[in-house]
PDB file of C-alpha atoms and ligand atoms in Angstrom:
ATOM      1  CA  UNK A   1      75.136 182.964   6.835  1.00 49.00           C
ATOM      2  CA  UNK A   2      73.277 186.081   8.282  1.00 57.00           C
ATOM      3  CA  UNK A   3      74.186 189.574   6.615  1.00 87.00           C
ATOM      4  CA  UNK A   4      77.757 190.624   7.703  1.00 96.00           C
ATOM      5  CA  UNK A   5      77.825 193.830   9.717  1.00 97.00           C
ATOM      6  CA  UNK A   6      80.037 193.367  12.763  1.00 98.00           C
ATOM      7  CA  UNK A   7      83.628 192.367  12.258  1.00 98.00           C
ATOM      8  CA  UNK A   8      86.522 191.582  14.946  1.00 98.00           C
ATOM      9  CA  UNK A   9      89.906 191.301  13.715  1.00 99.00           C
ATOM     10  CA  UNK A  10      92.679 189.869  15.901  1.00 98.00           C
ATOM     11  CA  UNK A  11      96.225 190.293  14.923  1.00 98.00           C
ATOM     12  CA  UNK A  12      99.681 189.048  16.004  1.00 98.00           C
ATOM     13  CA  UNK A  13     103.199 189.212  15.381  1.00 95.00           C
ATOM     14  CA  UNK A  14     102.951 187.741  11.980  1.00 96.00           C
ATOM     15  CA  UNK A  15     101.151 190.597  10.440  1.00 98.00           C
ATOM     16  CA  UNK A  16     104.281 192.837  11.320  1.00 97.00           C
ATOM     17  CA  UNK A  17     106.823 190.144  10.122  1.00 95.00           C
ATOM     18  CA  UNK A  18     106.816 191.547   6.615  1.00 97.00           C
ATOM     19  CA  UNK A  19     107.825 194.941   8.003  1.00 97.00           C
ATOM     20  CA  UNK A  20     110.833 193.320   9.563  1.00 94.00           C
ATOM     21  CA  UNK A  21     109.861 192.905  13.206  1.00 92.00           C
ATOM     22  CA  UNK A  22     110.584 189.405  14.689  1.00 88.00           C
ATOM     23  CA  UNK A  23     107.811 187.123  15.728  1.00 90.00           C
ATOM     24  CA  UNK A  24     107.999 185.337  18.884  1.00 85.00           C
ATOM     25  CA  UNK A  25     107.757 181.662  18.180  1.00 81.00           C
ATOM     26  CA  UNK A  26     110.147 181.536  15.181  1.00 70.00           C
ATOM     27  CA  UNK A  27     112.610 178.764  14.608  1.00 65.00           C
ATOM     28  CA  UNK A  28     114.996 178.355  17.456  1.00 58.00           C
ATOM     29  CA  UNK A  29     112.342 179.340  19.968  1.00 60.00           C
ATOM     30  CA  UNK A  30     114.245 182.541  20.971  1.00 67.00           C
ATOM     31  CA  UNK A  31     113.011 186.006  20.585  1.00 74.00           C
ATOM     32  CA  UNK A  32     115.826 188.366  19.648  1.00 73.00           C
ATOM     33  CA  UNK A  33     118.208 186.077  21.544  1.00 81.00           C
ATOM     34  CA  UNK A  34     116.240 185.782  24.817  1.00 83.00           C
ATOM     35  CA  UNK A  35     113.939 183.313  25.980  1.00 85.00           C
ATOM     36  CA  UNK A  36     110.337 184.993  26.392  1.00 82.00           C
ATOM     37  CA  UNK A  37     110.286 184.004  30.164  1.00 83.00           C
ATOM     38  CA  UNK A  38     113.414 185.958  30.815  1.00 87.00           C
ATOM     39  CA  UNK A  39     112.037 189.371  29.386  1.00 89.00           C
ATOM     40  CA  UNK A  40     108.354 188.740  29.794  1.00 92.00           C
ATOM     41  CA  UNK A  41     107.260 188.018  33.119  1.00 94.00           C
ATOM     42  CA  UNK A  42     106.814 190.009  36.469  1.00 95.00           C
ATOM     43  CA  UNK A  43     109.620 187.744  37.988  1.00 95.00           C
ATOM     44  CA  UNK A  44     112.069 188.786  35.242  1.00 95.00           C
ATOM     45  CA  UNK A  45     111.306 192.410  36.062  1.00 96.00           C
ATOM     46  CA  UNK A  46     111.775 191.970  39.634  1.00 95.00           C
ATOM     47  CA  UNK A  47     115.095 189.927  39.196  1.00 95.00           C
ATOM     48  CA  UNK A  48     116.701 191.965  36.525  1.00 96.00           C
ATOM     49  CA  UNK A  49     115.039 195.255  35.769  1.00 97.00           C
ATOM     50  CA  UNK A  50     117.946 196.510  33.751  1.00 97.00           C
ATOM     51  CA  UNK A  51     117.805 193.619  31.433  1.00 95.00           C
ATOM     52  CA  UNK A  52     113.960 193.903  30.853  1.00 96.00           C
ATOM     53  CA  UNK A  53     114.060 197.531  30.401  1.00 97.00           C
ATOM     54  CA  UNK A  54     116.872 197.436  27.979  1.00 96.00           C
ATOM     55  CA  UNK A  55     115.245 194.706  25.907  1.00 95.00           C
ATOM     56  CA  UNK A  56     111.950 196.769  25.519  1.00 96.00           C
ATOM     57  CA  UNK A  57     114.140 199.933  24.961  1.00 97.00           C
ATOM     58  CA  UNK A  58     115.745 198.051  21.882  1.00 94.00           C
ATOM     59  CA  UNK A  59     112.394 196.935  20.782  1.00 94.00           C
ATOM     60  CA  UNK A  60     111.050 200.665  21.049  1.00 97.00           C
ATOM     61  CA  UNK A  61     114.022 201.812  19.100  1.00 97.00           C
ATOM     62  CA  UNK A  62     113.540 199.289  16.373  1.00 95.00           C
ATOM     63  CA  UNK A  63     110.109 200.847  15.767  1.00 97.00           C
ATOM     64  CA  UNK A  64     111.996 203.825  14.166  1.00 96.00           C
ATOM     65  CA  UNK A  65     113.389 201.639  11.443  1.00 97.00           C
ATOM     66  CA  UNK A  66     110.188 199.864  10.199  1.00 98.00           C
ATOM     67  CA  UNK A  67     107.028 201.072   8.342  1.00 98.00           C
ATOM     68  CA  UNK A  68     103.620 199.522   8.175  1.00 98.00           C
ATOM     69  CA  UNK A  69     103.149 196.955   5.328  1.00 99.00           C
ATOM     70  CA  UNK A  70     100.374 196.216   3.017  1.00 98.00           C
ATOM     71  CA  UNK A  71      98.468 194.192   5.591  1.00 99.00           C
ATOM     72  CA  UNK A  72      98.316 197.198   7.933  1.00 99.00           C
ATOM     73  CA  UNK A  73      97.427 199.321   5.199  1.00 98.00           C
ATOM     74  CA  UNK A  74      94.392 197.123   4.154  1.00 99.00           C
ATOM     75  CA  UNK A  75      93.206 196.840   7.629  1.00 99.00           C
ATOM     76  CA  UNK A  76      93.431 200.780   7.914  1.00 99.00           C
ATOM     77  CA  UNK A  77      91.474 200.937   4.534  1.00 98.00           C
ATOM     78  CA  UNK A  78      88.652 198.656   6.147  1.00 98.00           C
ATOM     79  CA  UNK A  79      88.501 200.784   9.173  1.00 98.00           C
ATOM     80  CA  UNK A  80      88.097 203.840   7.225  1.00 98.00           C
ATOM     81  CA  UNK A  81      85.540 202.430   4.917  1.00 98.00           C
ATOM     82  CA  UNK A  82      83.421 199.588   6.706  1.00 98.00           C
ATOM     83  CA  UNK A  83      80.182 201.193   7.575  1.00 97.00           C
ATOM     84  CA  UNK A  84      79.315 198.426  10.289  1.00 97.00           C
ATOM     85  CA  UNK A  85      80.930 197.877  13.645  1.00 98.00           C
ATOM     86  CA  UNK A  86      84.713 196.960  13.479  1.00 98.00           C
ATOM     87  CA  UNK A  87      87.419 196.234  16.244  1.00 98.00           C
ATOM     88  CA  UNK A  88      90.864 195.570  15.504  1.00 99.00           C
ATOM     89  CA  UNK A  89      92.263 193.801  18.596  1.00 99.00           C
ATOM     90  CA  UNK A  90      96.003 193.504  18.323  1.00 98.00           C
ATOM     91  CA  UNK A  91      98.473 191.357  20.568  1.00 98.00           C
ATOM     92  CA  UNK A  92     101.339 193.439  19.013  1.00 97.00           C
ATOM     93  CA  UNK A  93     102.906 196.154  21.068  1.00 97.00           C
ATOM     94  CA  UNK A  94     104.416 197.936  17.923  1.00 98.00           C
ATOM     95  CA  UNK A  95     102.533 200.993  16.593  1.00 98.00           C
ATOM     96  CA  UNK A  96     102.190 199.836  12.807  1.00 98.00           C
ATOM     97  CA  UNK A  97      98.293 199.589  12.861  1.00 98.00           C
ATOM     98  CA  UNK A  98      97.909 203.231  14.014  1.00 98.00           C
ATOM     99  CA  UNK A  99     100.611 204.353  11.754  1.00 98.00           C
ATOM    100  CA  UNK A 100      98.760 202.893   8.970  1.00 98.00           C
ATOM    101  CA  UNK A 101      95.721 204.765  10.095  1.00 98.00           C
ATOM    102  CA  UNK A 102      93.567 202.290  11.954  1.00 98.00           C
ATOM    103  CA  UNK A 103      91.467 203.910  14.587  1.00 98.00           C
ATOM    104  CA  UNK A 104      89.173 201.174  16.077  1.00 98.00           C
ATOM    105  CA  UNK A 105      92.028 199.478  17.661  1.00 98.00           C
ATOM    106  CA  UNK A 106      92.783 198.028  21.064  1.00 98.00           C
ATOM    107  CA  UNK A 107      96.207 196.996  22.121  1.00 98.00           C
ATOM    108  CA  UNK A 108      95.372 194.012  24.509  1.00 98.00           C
ATOM    109  CA  UNK A 109      99.060 193.479  25.466  1.00 98.00           C
ATOM    110  CA  UNK A 110     100.022 196.766  26.030  1.00 98.00           C
ATOM    111  CA  UNK A 111     102.295 199.121  23.859  1.00 98.00           C
ATOM    112  CA  UNK A 112     106.159 199.996  23.406  1.00 98.00           C
ATOM    113  CA  UNK A 113     105.344 203.574  23.242  1.00 98.00           C
ATOM    114  CA  UNK A 114     103.847 203.866  26.624  1.00 98.00           C
ATOM    115  CA  UNK A 115     105.125 203.375  30.148  1.00 98.00           C
ATOM    116  CA  UNK A 116     103.227 201.870  33.204  1.00 98.00           C
ATOM    117  CA  UNK A 117     103.521 203.028  36.631  1.00 98.00           C
ATOM    118  CA  UNK A 118     104.007 200.048  38.865  1.00 97.00           C
ATOM    119  CA  UNK A 119     102.941 202.056  41.953  1.00 97.00           C
ATOM    120  CA  UNK A 120      99.594 203.978  40.787  1.00 98.00           C
ATOM    121  CA  UNK A 121      98.828 202.122  37.539  1.00 97.00           C
ATOM    122  CA  UNK A 122      98.863 205.363  35.488  1.00 98.00           C
ATOM    123  CA  UNK A 123     100.084 204.959  31.885  1.00 98.00           C
ATOM    124  CA  UNK A 124     101.688 207.662  29.960  1.00 97.00           C
ATOM    125  CA  UNK A 125     102.893 207.949  26.440  1.00 97.00           C
ATOM    126  CA  UNK A 126     106.689 207.221  26.135  1.00 98.00           C
ATOM    127  CA  UNK A 127     109.349 207.682  23.598  1.00 97.00           C
ATOM    128  CA  UNK A 128     113.045 206.827  23.789  1.00 97.00           C
ATOM    129  CA  UNK A 129     114.788 204.782  26.505  1.00 98.00           C
ATOM    130  CA  UNK A 130     113.051 204.151  29.836  1.00 98.00           C
ATOM    131  CA  UNK A 131     115.738 203.210  32.615  1.00 98.00           C
ATOM    132  CA  UNK A 132     114.488 201.603  35.746  1.00 97.00           C
ATOM    133  CA  UNK A 133     113.726 204.096  38.460  1.00 97.00           C
ATOM    134  CA  UNK A 134     112.069 206.735  35.985  1.00 98.00           C
ATOM    135  CA  UNK A 135     109.631 209.025  37.982  1.00 98.00           C
ATOM    136  CA  UNK A 136     105.965 208.656  37.181  1.00 98.00           C
ATOM    137  CA  UNK A 137     104.172 212.097  36.016  1.00 96.00           C
ATOM    138  CA  UNK A 138     101.107 211.088  38.056  1.00 97.00           C
ATOM    139  CA  UNK A 139     102.258 210.107  41.185  1.00 98.00           C
ATOM    140  CA  UNK A 140     106.190 211.055  41.387  1.00 97.00           C
ATOM    141  CA  UNK A 141     107.220 207.617  42.441  1.00 98.00           C
ATOM    142  CA  UNK A 142     110.299 206.143  40.625  1.00 97.00           C
ATOM    143  CA  UNK A 143     108.280 203.293  39.242  1.00 97.00           C
ATOM    144  CA  UNK A 144     107.834 203.329  35.607  1.00 98.00           C
ATOM    145  CA  UNK A 145     107.961 200.127  33.705  1.00 98.00           C
ATOM    146  CA  UNK A 146     107.499 199.190  30.105  1.00 98.00           C
ATOM    147  CA  UNK A 147     103.772 198.913  29.403  1.00 98.00           C
ATOM    148  CA  UNK A 148     103.670 195.380  28.385  1.00 98.00           C
ATOM    149  CA  UNK A 149     101.295 192.797  29.596  1.00 98.00           C
ATOM    150  CA  UNK A 150     103.707 190.287  30.921  1.00 96.00           C
ATOM    151  CA  UNK A 151     102.575 186.509  31.262  1.00 93.00           C
ATOM    152  CA  UNK A 152     100.418 186.135  34.329  1.00 92.00           C
ATOM    153  CA  UNK A 153      99.234 189.550  34.064  1.00 96.00           C
ATOM    154  CA  UNK A 154      95.536 190.565  32.842  1.00 96.00           C
ATOM    155  CA  UNK A 155      95.419 191.853  29.201  1.00 98.00           C
ATOM    156  CA  UNK A 156      93.867 195.280  28.603  1.00 98.00           C
ATOM    157  CA  UNK A 157      90.345 195.843  27.590  1.00 98.00           C
ATOM    158  CA  UNK A 158      88.833 192.516  28.064  1.00 98.00           C
ATOM    159  CA  UNK A 159      85.265 193.838  28.758  1.00 98.00           C
ATOM    160  CA  UNK A 160      85.201 195.704  25.446  1.00 98.00           C
ATOM    161  CA  UNK A 161      86.682 192.740  23.562  1.00 98.00           C
ATOM    162  CA  UNK A 162      84.148 190.243  25.039  1.00 98.00           C
ATOM    163  CA  UNK A 163      81.523 192.651  24.017  1.00 98.00           C
ATOM    164  CA  UNK A 164      82.582 193.134  20.433  1.00 98.00           C
ATOM    165  CA  UNK A 165      83.040 189.105  20.174  1.00 98.00           C
ATOM    166  CA  UNK A 166      79.419 188.612  21.367  1.00 98.00           C
ATOM    167  CA  UNK A 167      78.224 190.877  18.472  1.00 98.00           C
ATOM    168  CA  UNK A 168      80.472 189.851  15.853  1.00 98.00           C
ATOM    169  CA  UNK A 169      79.240 188.287  12.476  1.00 98.00           C
ATOM    170  CA  UNK A 170      82.702 187.550  11.370  1.00 98.00           C
ATOM    171  CA  UNK A 171      85.970 186.913  13.332  1.00 98.00           C
ATOM    172  CA  UNK A 172      89.289 187.234  11.663  1.00 98.00           C
ATOM    173  CA  UNK A 173      92.662 186.023  13.081  1.00 98.00           C
ATOM    174  CA  UNK A 174      95.698 187.333  11.339  1.00 98.00           C
ATOM    175  CA  UNK A 175      99.453 186.147  12.052  1.00 98.00           C
ATOM    176  CA  UNK A 176      99.048 184.706  15.396  1.00 97.00           C
ATOM    177  CA  UNK A 177     100.216 181.198  16.531  1.00 94.00           C
ATOM    178  CA  UNK A 178      97.151 180.724  18.641  1.00 94.00           C
ATOM    179  CA  UNK A 179      99.546 179.758  21.679  1.00 91.00           C
ATOM    180  CA  UNK A 180      98.824 182.636  24.030  1.00 93.00           C
ATOM    181  CA  UNK A 181      95.539 182.832  26.036  1.00 95.00           C
ATOM    182  CA  UNK A 182      93.159 184.668  26.329  1.00 97.00           C
ATOM    183  CA  UNK A 183      93.487 185.660  22.643  1.00 98.00           C
ATOM    184  CA  UNK A 184      93.776 182.189  21.582  1.00 97.00           C
ATOM    185  CA  UNK A 185      90.209 181.558  22.768  1.00 98.00           C
ATOM    186  CA  UNK A 186      88.516 184.469  20.964  1.00 98.00           C
ATOM    187  CA  UNK A 187      87.756 182.278  18.027  1.00 98.00           C
ATOM    188  CA  UNK A 188      85.672 179.862  20.164  1.00 98.00           C
ATOM    189  CA  UNK A 189      83.824 182.837  21.923  1.00 98.00           C
ATOM    190  CA  UNK A 190      83.062 184.281  18.578  1.00 98.00           C
ATOM    191  CA  UNK A 191      81.724 180.996  17.304  1.00 98.00           C
ATOM    192  CA  UNK A 192      79.757 180.366  20.352  1.00 98.00           C
ATOM    193  CA  UNK A 193      78.014 183.846  19.429  1.00 97.00           C
ATOM    194  CA  UNK A 194      77.321 182.641  15.956  1.00 97.00           C
ATOM    195  CA  UNK A 195      80.081 184.345  14.143  1.00 98.00           C
ATOM    196  CA  UNK A 196      81.718 183.160  11.075  1.00 98.00           C
ATOM    197  CA  UNK A 197      85.378 182.492  11.419  1.00 98.00           C
ATOM    198  CA  UNK A 198      88.528 183.083   9.107  1.00 98.00           C
ATOM    199  CA  UNK A 199      92.159 182.442   9.697  1.00 98.00           C
ATOM    200  CA  UNK A 200      94.901 184.175   7.662  1.00 98.00           C
ATOM    201  CA  UNK A 201      98.233 182.926   8.533  1.00 98.00           C
ATOM    202  CA  UNK A 202     101.564 181.642   7.094  1.00 96.00           C
ATOM    203  CA  UNK A 203     100.867 178.164   8.442  1.00 95.00           C
ATOM    204  CA  UNK A 204      97.999 176.561  10.232  1.00 93.00           C
ATOM    205  CA  UNK A 205      97.958 177.935  14.149  1.00 91.00           C
ATOM    206  CA  UNK A 206      97.438 175.979  17.148  1.00 90.00           C
ATOM    207  CA  UNK A 207      93.711 176.677  16.985  1.00 93.00           C
ATOM    208  CA  UNK A 208      93.349 176.099  13.299  1.00 95.00           C
ATOM    209  CA  UNK A 209      90.585 173.513  13.735  1.00 96.00           C
ATOM    210  CA  UNK A 210      88.254 175.889  15.311  1.00 97.00           C
ATOM    211  CA  UNK A 211      88.079 178.230  12.179  1.00 98.00           C
ATOM    212  CA  UNK A 212      85.393 177.558   9.358  1.00 98.00           C
ATOM    213  CA  UNK A 213      88.030 178.788   6.849  1.00 98.00           C
ATOM    214  CA  UNK A 214      91.731 178.932   6.906  1.00 98.00           C
ATOM    215  CA  UNK A 215      93.922 180.564   4.228  1.00 98.00           C
ATOM    216  CA  UNK A 216      97.640 180.113   4.404  1.00 98.00           C
ATOM    217  CA  UNK A 217     100.143 182.701   3.053  1.00 98.00           C
ATOM    218  CA  UNK A 218     101.790 186.056   3.821  1.00 98.00           C
ATOM    219  CA  UNK A 219      99.741 188.683   5.463  1.00 98.00           C
ATOM    220  CA  UNK A 220     100.807 191.216   3.131  1.00 98.00           C
ATOM    221  CA  UNK A 221      99.190 189.262   0.265  1.00 98.00           C
ATOM    222  CA  UNK A 222      96.098 187.542   1.997  1.00 98.00           C
ATOM    223  CA  UNK A 223      94.761 190.618   4.012  1.00 99.00           C
ATOM    224  CA  UNK A 224      94.716 193.225   1.103  1.00 98.00           C
ATOM    225  CA  UNK A 225      92.833 190.435  -0.995  1.00 98.00           C
ATOM    226  CA  UNK A 226      90.358 189.633   1.988  1.00 98.00           C
ATOM    227  CA  UNK A 227      89.742 193.308   2.691  1.00 98.00           C
ATOM    228  CA  UNK A 228      88.984 193.918  -1.152  1.00 98.00           C
ATOM    229  CA  UNK A 229      86.412 190.963  -0.999  1.00 98.00           C
ATOM    230  CA  UNK A 230      84.602 192.323   2.237  1.00 98.00           C
ATOM    231  CA  UNK A 231      84.435 195.806   0.894  1.00 97.00           C
ATOM    232  CA  UNK A 232      83.043 194.767  -2.678  1.00 96.00           C
ATOM    233  CA  UNK A 233      80.242 193.021  -1.094  1.00 83.00           C
TER     234      UNK A 233
HETATM  235  P1  LIG B 301     103.934 184.108  17.423  1.00 89.34           P
HETATM  236  O1  LIG B 301     105.338 184.581  17.098  1.00 89.34           O
HETATM  237  O2  LIG B 301     103.633 183.222  18.450  1.00 89.34           O
HETATM  238  O3  LIG B 301     103.164 183.859  16.091  1.00 89.34           O
HETATM  239  C1  LIG B 301     103.351 184.564  14.824  1.00 89.34           C
HETATM  240  C2  LIG B 301     102.697 183.792  13.870  1.00 89.34           C
HETATM  241  O4  LIG B 301     102.530 184.481  12.496  1.00 89.34           O
HETATM  242  C3  LIG B 301     103.024 182.233  13.573  1.00 89.34           C
HETATM  243  O5  LIG B 301     101.932 181.486  13.463  1.00 89.34           O
HETATM  244  C4  LIG B 301     103.654 182.501  11.997  1.00 89.34           C
HETATM  245  O6  LIG B 301     103.440 181.124  11.288  1.00 89.34           O
HETATM  246  C5  LIG B 301     102.802 183.707  11.438  1.00 89.34           C
HETATM  247  N1  LIG B 301     103.592 184.465  10.474  1.00 89.34           N
HETATM  248  C6  LIG B 301     104.796 184.618  10.521  1.00 89.34           C
HETATM  249  N2  LIG B 301     105.001 185.522   9.238  1.00 89.34           N
HETATM  250  C7  LIG B 301     103.856 185.616   8.738  1.00 89.34           C
HETATM  251  C8  LIG B 301     103.508 186.429   7.782  1.00 89.34           C
HETATM  252  N3  LIG B 301     104.309 187.170   6.909  1.00 89.34           N
HETATM  253  N4  LIG B 301     102.198 186.486   7.370  1.00 89.34           N
HETATM  254  C9  LIG B 301     101.402 185.780   8.073  1.00 89.34           C
HETATM  255  N5  LIG B 301     101.665 185.031   9.251  1.00 89.34           N
HETATM  256  C10 LIG B 301     102.816 185.051   9.535  1.00 89.34           C
HETATM  257  O7  LIG B 301     103.117 185.626  17.826  1.00 89.34           O
HETATM  258  P2  LIG B 301     101.986 185.906  18.572  1.00 89.34           P
HETATM  259  O8  LIG B 301     100.709 184.827  18.159  1.00 89.34           O
HETATM  260  O9  LIG B 301     101.401 187.306  18.087  1.00 89.34           O
HETATM  261  O10 LIG B 301     102.852 188.718  24.094  1.00 89.34           O
HETATM  262  O11 LIG B 301     102.088 185.624  19.923  1.00 89.34           O
HETATM  263  C11 LIG B 301     101.202 186.037  21.101  1.00 89.34           C
HETATM  264  C12 LIG B 301     101.867 186.681  22.190  1.00 89.34           C
HETATM  265  O12 LIG B 301     103.000 186.049  22.677  1.00 89.34           O
HETATM  266  C13 LIG B 301     102.504 188.040  21.832  1.00 89.34           C
HETATM  267  O13 LIG B 301     101.595 189.147  21.913  1.00 89.34           O
HETATM  268  C14 LIG B 301     103.596 188.386  22.944  1.00 89.34           C
HETATM  269  C15 LIG B 301     104.033 186.719  23.140  1.00 89.34           C
HETATM  270  O14 LIG B 301     104.212 186.379  24.357  1.00 89.34           O
HETATM  271  C16 LIG B 301     103.355 189.970  24.765  1.00 89.34           C
HETATM  272  O15 LIG B 301     104.075 190.696  24.253  1.00 89.34           O
HETATM  273  C17 LIG B 301     102.677 190.304  26.051  1.00 89.34           C
HETATM  274 ZN1  LIG B 302     102.520 206.478  39.425  1.00 89.34          ZN
END
């Protein structure tokens, strides 16, 4: 293996599970009592904006009752101490990575604490409830919606992510089921460019076979151990 310098970390809902936030594809297949298609598509937003806005209002409120866990803290320590390139790409819309102190972080699926204008495309920081018909600060139209990348919409920052994957010596996937693209394809992109690959997850993900190494267990245990190993080398 070549010398380790550039690291890309992908995180999913599993890294926030031990903080008390529900994952998406848990037992029963419902997410907080809703089918994902009923709250996470442009069609759902058009059909029932009150339901979709309320759903994300509750998720945003829930952030106030949770704290980063040992896995978020460990990645923040890696970010602070790793001298090479690092990019933490999260699929999560919670703010636990940044509250733990991570800086080299991209939210590819949007953020609960942000509102997106459906009319002009501007994004603005948001706290508290976001009712349908709220005015946009930038264009004044009553078109703010939750800043969540719905199914069928383009994730954020794909160019920066692709650049980092092409330069990565190591790609690490943490707490994600590997069911949602394009994130599920990152392991193959990284391998194609010659990166070593490691999966840290409670159970084998859908793309488990693509990883050179898989470690199974809770993120709160596996991630601090892995970060200690990397920083010790
Ligand atoms: P999923 O709910 O699909 O997968 C969570 C993964 O975390 C599963 O493989 C679990 O086994 C694992 N897991 C659960 N608890 C864990 C723990 N304590 N430690 C380690 N792993 C654990 O969540 P994602 O893969 O993140 O999109 O889902 C991807 C996207 O689907 C989400 O970003 C979301 C959803 O539609 C948007 O919100 C736009
Ligand atoms: Zn606007």
